[in-house]
mmCIF file of C-alpha atoms in Angstrom:
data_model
loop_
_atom_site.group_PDB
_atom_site.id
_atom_site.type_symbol
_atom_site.label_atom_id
_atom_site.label_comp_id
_atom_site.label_asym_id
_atom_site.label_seq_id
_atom_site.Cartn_x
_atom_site.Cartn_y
_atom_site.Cartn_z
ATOM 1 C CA UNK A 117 33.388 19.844 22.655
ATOM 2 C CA UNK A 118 33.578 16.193 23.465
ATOM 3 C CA UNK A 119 29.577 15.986 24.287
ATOM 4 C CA UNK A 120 28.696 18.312 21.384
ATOM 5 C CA UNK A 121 30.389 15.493 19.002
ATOM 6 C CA UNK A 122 28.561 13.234 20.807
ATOM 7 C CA UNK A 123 25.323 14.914 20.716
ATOM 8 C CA UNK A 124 25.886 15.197 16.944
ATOM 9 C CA UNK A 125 26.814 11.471 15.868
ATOM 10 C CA UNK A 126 23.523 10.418 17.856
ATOM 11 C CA UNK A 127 21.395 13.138 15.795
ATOM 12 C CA UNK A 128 22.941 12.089 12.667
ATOM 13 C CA UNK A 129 22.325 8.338 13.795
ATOM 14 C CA UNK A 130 18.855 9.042 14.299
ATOM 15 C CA UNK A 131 17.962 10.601 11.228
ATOM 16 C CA UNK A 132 19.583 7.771 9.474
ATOM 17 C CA UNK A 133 17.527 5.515 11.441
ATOM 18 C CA UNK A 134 14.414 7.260 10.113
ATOM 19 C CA UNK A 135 15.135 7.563 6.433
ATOM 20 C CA UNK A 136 16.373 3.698 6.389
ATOM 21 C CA UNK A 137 14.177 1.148 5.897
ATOM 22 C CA UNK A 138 14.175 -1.883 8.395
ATOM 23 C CA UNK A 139 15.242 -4.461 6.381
ATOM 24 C CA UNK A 140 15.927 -6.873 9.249
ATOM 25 C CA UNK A 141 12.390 -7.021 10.026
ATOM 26 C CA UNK A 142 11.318 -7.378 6.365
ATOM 27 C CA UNK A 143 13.845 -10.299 6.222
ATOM 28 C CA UNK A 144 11.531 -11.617 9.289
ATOM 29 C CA UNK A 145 8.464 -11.349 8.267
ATOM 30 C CA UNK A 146 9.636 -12.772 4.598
ATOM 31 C CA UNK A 147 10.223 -15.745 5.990
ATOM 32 C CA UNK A 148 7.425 -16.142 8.537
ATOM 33 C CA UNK A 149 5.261 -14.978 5.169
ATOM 34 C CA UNK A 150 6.922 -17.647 3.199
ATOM 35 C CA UNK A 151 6.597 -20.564 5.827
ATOM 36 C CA UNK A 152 2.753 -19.988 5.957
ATOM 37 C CA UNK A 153 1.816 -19.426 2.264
ATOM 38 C CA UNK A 154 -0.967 -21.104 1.132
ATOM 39 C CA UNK A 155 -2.598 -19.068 -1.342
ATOM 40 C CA UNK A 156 0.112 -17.621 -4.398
ATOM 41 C CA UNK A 157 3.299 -17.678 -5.072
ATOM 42 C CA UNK A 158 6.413 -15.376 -3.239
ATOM 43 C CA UNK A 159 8.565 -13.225 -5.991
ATOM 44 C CA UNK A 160 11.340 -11.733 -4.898
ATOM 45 C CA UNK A 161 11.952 -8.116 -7.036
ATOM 46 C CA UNK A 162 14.560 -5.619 -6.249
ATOM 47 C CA UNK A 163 14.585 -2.207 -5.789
ATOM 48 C CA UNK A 164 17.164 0.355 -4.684
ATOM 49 C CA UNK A 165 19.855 -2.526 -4.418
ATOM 50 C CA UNK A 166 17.267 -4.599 -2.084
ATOM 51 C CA UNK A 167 15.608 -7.139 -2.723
ATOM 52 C CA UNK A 168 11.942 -7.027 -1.033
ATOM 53 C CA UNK A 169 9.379 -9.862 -0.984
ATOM 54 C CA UNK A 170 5.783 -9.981 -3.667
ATOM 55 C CA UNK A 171 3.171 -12.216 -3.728
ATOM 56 C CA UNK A 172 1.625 -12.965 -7.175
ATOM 57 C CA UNK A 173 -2.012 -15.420 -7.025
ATOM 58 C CA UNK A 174 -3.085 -15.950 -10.397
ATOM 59 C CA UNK A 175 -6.890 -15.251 -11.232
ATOM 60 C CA UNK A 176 -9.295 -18.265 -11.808
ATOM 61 C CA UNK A 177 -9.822 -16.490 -15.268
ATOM 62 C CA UNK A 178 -7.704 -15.642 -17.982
ATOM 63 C CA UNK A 179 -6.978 -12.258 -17.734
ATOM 64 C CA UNK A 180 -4.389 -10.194 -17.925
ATOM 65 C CA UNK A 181 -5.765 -7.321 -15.643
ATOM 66 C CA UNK A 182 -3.759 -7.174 -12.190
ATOM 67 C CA UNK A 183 -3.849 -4.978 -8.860
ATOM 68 C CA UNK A 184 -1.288 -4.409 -7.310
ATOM 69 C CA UNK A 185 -1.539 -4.291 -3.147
ATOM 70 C CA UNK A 186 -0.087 -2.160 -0.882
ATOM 71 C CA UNK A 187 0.125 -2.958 2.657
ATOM 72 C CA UNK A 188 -0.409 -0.269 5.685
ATOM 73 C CA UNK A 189 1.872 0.463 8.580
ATOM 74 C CA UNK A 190 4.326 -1.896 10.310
ATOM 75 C CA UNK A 191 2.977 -4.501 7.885
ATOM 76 C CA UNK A 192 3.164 -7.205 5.477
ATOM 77 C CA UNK A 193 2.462 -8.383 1.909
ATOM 78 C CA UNK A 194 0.292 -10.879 3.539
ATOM 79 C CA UNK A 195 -1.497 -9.202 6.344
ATOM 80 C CA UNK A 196 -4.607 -11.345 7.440
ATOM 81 C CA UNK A 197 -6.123 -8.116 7.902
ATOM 82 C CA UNK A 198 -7.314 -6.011 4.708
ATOM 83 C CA UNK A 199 -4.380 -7.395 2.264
ATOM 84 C CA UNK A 200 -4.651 -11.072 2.733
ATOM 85 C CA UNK A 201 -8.641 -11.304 1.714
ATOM 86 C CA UNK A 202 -8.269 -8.789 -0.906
ATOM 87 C CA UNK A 203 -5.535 -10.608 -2.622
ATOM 88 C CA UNK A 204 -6.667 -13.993 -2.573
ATOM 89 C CA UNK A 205 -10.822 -13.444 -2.905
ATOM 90 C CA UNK A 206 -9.767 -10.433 -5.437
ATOM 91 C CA UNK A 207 -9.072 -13.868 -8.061
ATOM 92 C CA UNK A 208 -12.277 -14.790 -7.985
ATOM 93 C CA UNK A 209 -13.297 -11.503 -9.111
ATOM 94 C CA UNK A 210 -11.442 -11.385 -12.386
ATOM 95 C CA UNK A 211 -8.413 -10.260 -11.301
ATOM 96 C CA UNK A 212 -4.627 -11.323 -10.738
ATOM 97 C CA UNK A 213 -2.849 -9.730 -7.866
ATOM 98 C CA UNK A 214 0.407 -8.909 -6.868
ATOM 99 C CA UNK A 215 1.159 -7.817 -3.030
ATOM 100 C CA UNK A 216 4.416 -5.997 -2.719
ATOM 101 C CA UNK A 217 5.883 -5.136 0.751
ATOM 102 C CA UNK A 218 6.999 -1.570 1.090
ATOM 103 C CA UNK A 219 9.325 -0.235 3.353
ATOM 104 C CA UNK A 220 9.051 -0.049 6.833
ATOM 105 C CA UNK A 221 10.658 1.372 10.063
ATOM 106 C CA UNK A 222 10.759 -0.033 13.555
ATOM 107 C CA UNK A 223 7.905 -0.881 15.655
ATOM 108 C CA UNK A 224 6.275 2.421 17.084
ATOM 109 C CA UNK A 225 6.736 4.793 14.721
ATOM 110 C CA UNK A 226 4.555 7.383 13.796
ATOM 111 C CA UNK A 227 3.242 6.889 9.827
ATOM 112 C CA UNK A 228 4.124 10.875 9.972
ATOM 113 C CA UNK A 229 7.415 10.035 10.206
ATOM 114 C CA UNK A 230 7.742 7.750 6.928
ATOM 115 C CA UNK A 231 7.336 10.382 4.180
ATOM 116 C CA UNK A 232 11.531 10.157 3.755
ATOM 117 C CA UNK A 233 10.547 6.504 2.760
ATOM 118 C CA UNK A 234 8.187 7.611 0.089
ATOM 119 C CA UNK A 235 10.833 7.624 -2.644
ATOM 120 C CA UNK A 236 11.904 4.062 -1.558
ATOM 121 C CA UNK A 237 8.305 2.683 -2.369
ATOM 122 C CA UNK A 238 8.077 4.401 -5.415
ATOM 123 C CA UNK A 239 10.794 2.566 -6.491
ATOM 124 C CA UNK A 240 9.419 -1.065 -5.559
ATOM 125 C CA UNK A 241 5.836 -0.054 -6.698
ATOM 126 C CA UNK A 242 7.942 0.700 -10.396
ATOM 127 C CA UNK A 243 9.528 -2.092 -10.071
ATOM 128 C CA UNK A 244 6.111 -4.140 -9.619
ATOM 129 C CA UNK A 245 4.770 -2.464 -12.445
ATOM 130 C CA UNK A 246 8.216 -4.016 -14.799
ATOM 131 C CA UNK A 247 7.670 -7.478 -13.485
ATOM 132 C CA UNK A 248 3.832 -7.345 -14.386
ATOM 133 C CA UNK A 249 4.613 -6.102 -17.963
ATOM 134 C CA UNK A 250 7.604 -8.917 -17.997
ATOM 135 C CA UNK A 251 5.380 -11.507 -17.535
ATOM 136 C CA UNK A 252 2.528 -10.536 -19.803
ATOM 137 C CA UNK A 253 0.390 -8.998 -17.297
ATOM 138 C CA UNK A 254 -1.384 -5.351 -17.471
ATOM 139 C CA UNK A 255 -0.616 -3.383 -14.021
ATOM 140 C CA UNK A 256 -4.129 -1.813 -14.426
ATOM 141 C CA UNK A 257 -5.606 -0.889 -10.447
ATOM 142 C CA UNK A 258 -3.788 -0.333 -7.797
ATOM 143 C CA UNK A 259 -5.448 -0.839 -4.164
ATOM 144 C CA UNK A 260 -3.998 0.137 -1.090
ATOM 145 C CA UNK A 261 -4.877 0.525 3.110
ATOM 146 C CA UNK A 262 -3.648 2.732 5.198
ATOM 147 C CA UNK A 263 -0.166 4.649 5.390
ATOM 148 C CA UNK A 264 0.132 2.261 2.190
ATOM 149 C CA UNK A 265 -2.569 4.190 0.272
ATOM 150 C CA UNK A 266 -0.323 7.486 1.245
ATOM 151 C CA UNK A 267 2.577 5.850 -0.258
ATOM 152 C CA UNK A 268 0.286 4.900 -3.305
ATOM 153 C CA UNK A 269 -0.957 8.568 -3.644
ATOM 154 C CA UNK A 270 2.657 9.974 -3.330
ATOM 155 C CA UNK A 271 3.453 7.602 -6.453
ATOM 156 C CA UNK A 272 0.596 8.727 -8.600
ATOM 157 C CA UNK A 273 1.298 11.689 -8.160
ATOM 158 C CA UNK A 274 4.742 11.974 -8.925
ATOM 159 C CA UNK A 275 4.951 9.251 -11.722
ATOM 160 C CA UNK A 276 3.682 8.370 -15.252
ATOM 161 C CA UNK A 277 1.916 4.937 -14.553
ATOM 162 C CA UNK A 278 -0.166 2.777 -16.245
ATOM 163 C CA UNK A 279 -2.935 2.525 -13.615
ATOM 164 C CA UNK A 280 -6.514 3.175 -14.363
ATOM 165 C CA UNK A 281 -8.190 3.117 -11.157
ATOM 166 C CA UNK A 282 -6.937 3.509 -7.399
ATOM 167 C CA UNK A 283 -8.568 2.021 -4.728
ATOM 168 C CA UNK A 284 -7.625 3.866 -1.073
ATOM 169 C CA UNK A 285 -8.723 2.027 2.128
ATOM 170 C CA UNK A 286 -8.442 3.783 5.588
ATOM 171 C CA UNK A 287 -6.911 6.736 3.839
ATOM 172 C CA UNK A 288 -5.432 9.115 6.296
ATOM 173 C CA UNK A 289 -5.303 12.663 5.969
ATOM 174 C CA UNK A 290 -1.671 12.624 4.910
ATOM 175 C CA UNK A 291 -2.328 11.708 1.650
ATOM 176 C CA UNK A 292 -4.305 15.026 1.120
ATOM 177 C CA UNK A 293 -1.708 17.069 -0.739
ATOM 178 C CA UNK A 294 -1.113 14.151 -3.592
ATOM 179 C CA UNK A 295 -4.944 13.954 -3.852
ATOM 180 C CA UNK A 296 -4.893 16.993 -6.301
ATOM 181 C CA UNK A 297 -2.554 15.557 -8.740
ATOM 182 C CA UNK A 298 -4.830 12.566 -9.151
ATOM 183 C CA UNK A 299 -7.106 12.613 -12.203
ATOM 184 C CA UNK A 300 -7.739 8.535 -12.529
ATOM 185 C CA UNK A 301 -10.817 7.000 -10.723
ATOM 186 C CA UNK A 302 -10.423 7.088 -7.191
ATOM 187 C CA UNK A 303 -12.080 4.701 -4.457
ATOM 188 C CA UNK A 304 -12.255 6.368 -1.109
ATOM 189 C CA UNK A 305 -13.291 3.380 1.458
ATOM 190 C CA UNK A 306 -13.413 4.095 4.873
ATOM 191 C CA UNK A 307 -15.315 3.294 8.134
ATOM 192 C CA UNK A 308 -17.574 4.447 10.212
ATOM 193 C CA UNK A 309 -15.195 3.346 13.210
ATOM 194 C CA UNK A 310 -12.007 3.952 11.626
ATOM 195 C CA UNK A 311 -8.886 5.518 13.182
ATOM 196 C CA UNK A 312 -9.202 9.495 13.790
ATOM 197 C CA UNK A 313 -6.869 10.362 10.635
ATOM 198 C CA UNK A 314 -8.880 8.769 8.738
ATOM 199 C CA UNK A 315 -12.414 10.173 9.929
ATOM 200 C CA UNK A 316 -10.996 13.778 10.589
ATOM 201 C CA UNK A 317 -9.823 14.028 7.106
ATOM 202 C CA UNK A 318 -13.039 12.974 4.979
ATOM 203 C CA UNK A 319 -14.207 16.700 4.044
ATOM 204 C CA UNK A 320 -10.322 17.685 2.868
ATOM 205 C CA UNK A 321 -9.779 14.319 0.995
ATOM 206 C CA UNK A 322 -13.192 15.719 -1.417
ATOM 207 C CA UNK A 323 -12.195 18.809 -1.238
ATOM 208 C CA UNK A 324 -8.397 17.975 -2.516
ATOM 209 C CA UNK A 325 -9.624 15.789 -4.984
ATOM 210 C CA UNK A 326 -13.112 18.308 -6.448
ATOM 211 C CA UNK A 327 -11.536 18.068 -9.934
ATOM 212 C CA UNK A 328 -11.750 14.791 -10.237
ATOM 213 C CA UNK A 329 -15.218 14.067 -11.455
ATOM 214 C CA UNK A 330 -14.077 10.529 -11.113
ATOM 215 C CA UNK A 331 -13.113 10.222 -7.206
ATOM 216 C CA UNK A 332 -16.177 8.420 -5.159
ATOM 217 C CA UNK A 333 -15.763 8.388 -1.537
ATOM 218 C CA UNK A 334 -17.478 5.909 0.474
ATOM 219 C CA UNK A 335 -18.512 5.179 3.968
ATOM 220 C CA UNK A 336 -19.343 1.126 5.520
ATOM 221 C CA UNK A 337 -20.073 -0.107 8.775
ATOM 222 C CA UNK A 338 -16.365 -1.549 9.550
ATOM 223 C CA UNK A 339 -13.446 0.057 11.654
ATOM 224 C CA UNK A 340 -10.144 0.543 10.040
ATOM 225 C CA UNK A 341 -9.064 -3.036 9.724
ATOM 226 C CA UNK A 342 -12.639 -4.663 8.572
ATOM 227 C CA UNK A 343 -12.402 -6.576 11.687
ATOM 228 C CA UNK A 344 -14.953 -9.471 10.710
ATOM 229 C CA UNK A 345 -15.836 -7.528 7.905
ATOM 230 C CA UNK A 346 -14.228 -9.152 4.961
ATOM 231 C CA UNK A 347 -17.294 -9.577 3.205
ATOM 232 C CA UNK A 348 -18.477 -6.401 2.969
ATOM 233 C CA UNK A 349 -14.915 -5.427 1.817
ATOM 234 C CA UNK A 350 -13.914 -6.845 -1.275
ATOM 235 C CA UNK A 351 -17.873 -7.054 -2.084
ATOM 236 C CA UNK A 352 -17.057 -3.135 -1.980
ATOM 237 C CA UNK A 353 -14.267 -2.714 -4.139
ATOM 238 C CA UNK A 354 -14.976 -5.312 -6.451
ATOM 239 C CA UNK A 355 -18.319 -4.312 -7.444
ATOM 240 C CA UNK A 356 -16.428 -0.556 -7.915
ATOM 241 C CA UNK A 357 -13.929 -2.144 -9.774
ATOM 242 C CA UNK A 358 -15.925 -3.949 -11.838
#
């Protein structure tokens, strides 16, 4: 009886483990993100009784037209790969952009295992969207990579929103049952070398999303991360953007 209740509490502790975010490690990274800043400015919104770290950069043009960026797996609001170019170069494009960080678990889990968490970034991408409108800004695209641009499905698919065009990098085949619900311009951007999730789910990412006349999926020579590949990157999405 003894190692059954034992068995049990360390189930039940796992679970829990899975369907919490790891705040401790966003608290780390918020402060190693905030020591190194050098493009934007850190807001701090809350969601869910958490606060959870944003970075706005102001556009080099007046405009009210902002994307909000969603970071992939294990990562950060300003990940030198993917995020950090797009959010920064993305201001010389016309646009203003607000990174949020989304939740995340520990090192070395599977981006399978996060759809528990999906509610949870809901939450802060709504509560993106509030600050935007607060300040006078128009939450207009939102661009993701990665297990973010599964998160970023989930939440257009579930929510009213004022977005007008999604852009998905390094979309992984996860995201295929929220593709359906989608009827806003889509961006599908992937590589040529990018991860197998990715590449293995190109024909049921079209196929999920055939009613929407406006989805465009698009192949470049870069791997998942546009590893020396910024260029070509935001010279992608903001020529589709634009």
């Amino acid at each position: 009886m003894k190692l059954l209740l034992i068995l049990s509490i360390v189930i039940v502790q796992a679970a829990f483990a899975q369907t919490t975010p790891d705040y401790a490690k966003e608290t780390r990274w918020a402060t190693q993100v905030e020591d190194t800043l050098m493009d934007g400015d850190s807001v701090w919104l809350s969601a869910n009784n958490h606060e959870f770290l944003s970075i706005f950069t102001p556009s080099e043009s007046d405009t009210k037209k902002t994307a909000i960026i969603v970071h992939g797996l294990g990562a950060h609001p300003d990940w030198v790969q993917v995020i950090q170019p797009l959010r920064v170069v993305l201001t010389e494009k016309g646009f203003n952009t607000l990174s949020i960080q989304v939740p995340v678990l520990a090192n070395g889990v599977d981006a399978d295992q996060y759809e528990p968490l999906f509610n949870k970034a809901n939450h802060r991408i709504t509560a993106a969207i509030n600050y935007l409108k607060a300040q006078g800004f128009e939450a207009n695209t939102l661009i993701a990579h990665s297990l973010g641009s599964v998160m970023s499905a989930h939440y257009l698919a579930n929510n009213q929103h004022p977005f007008k065009k999604f852009t998905a990098i390094g979309m992984p085949g996860l995201a295929v049952e929220y593709l359906t619900k989608i009827d806003i311009p889509v961006l599908d951007l992937y590589g040529v070398d990018d991860i197998e999730p990715v590449l293995s789910s190109v024909k049921a990412r079209a196929n999920a999303s055939s009613k929407n006349k406006n989805y465009h999926q698009k192949m470049v020579n870069a791997d998942h991360f546009f590893n020396e590949k910024d260029d070509l990157l935001i010279d992608t999405v903001s020529a589709w953007l634009n």
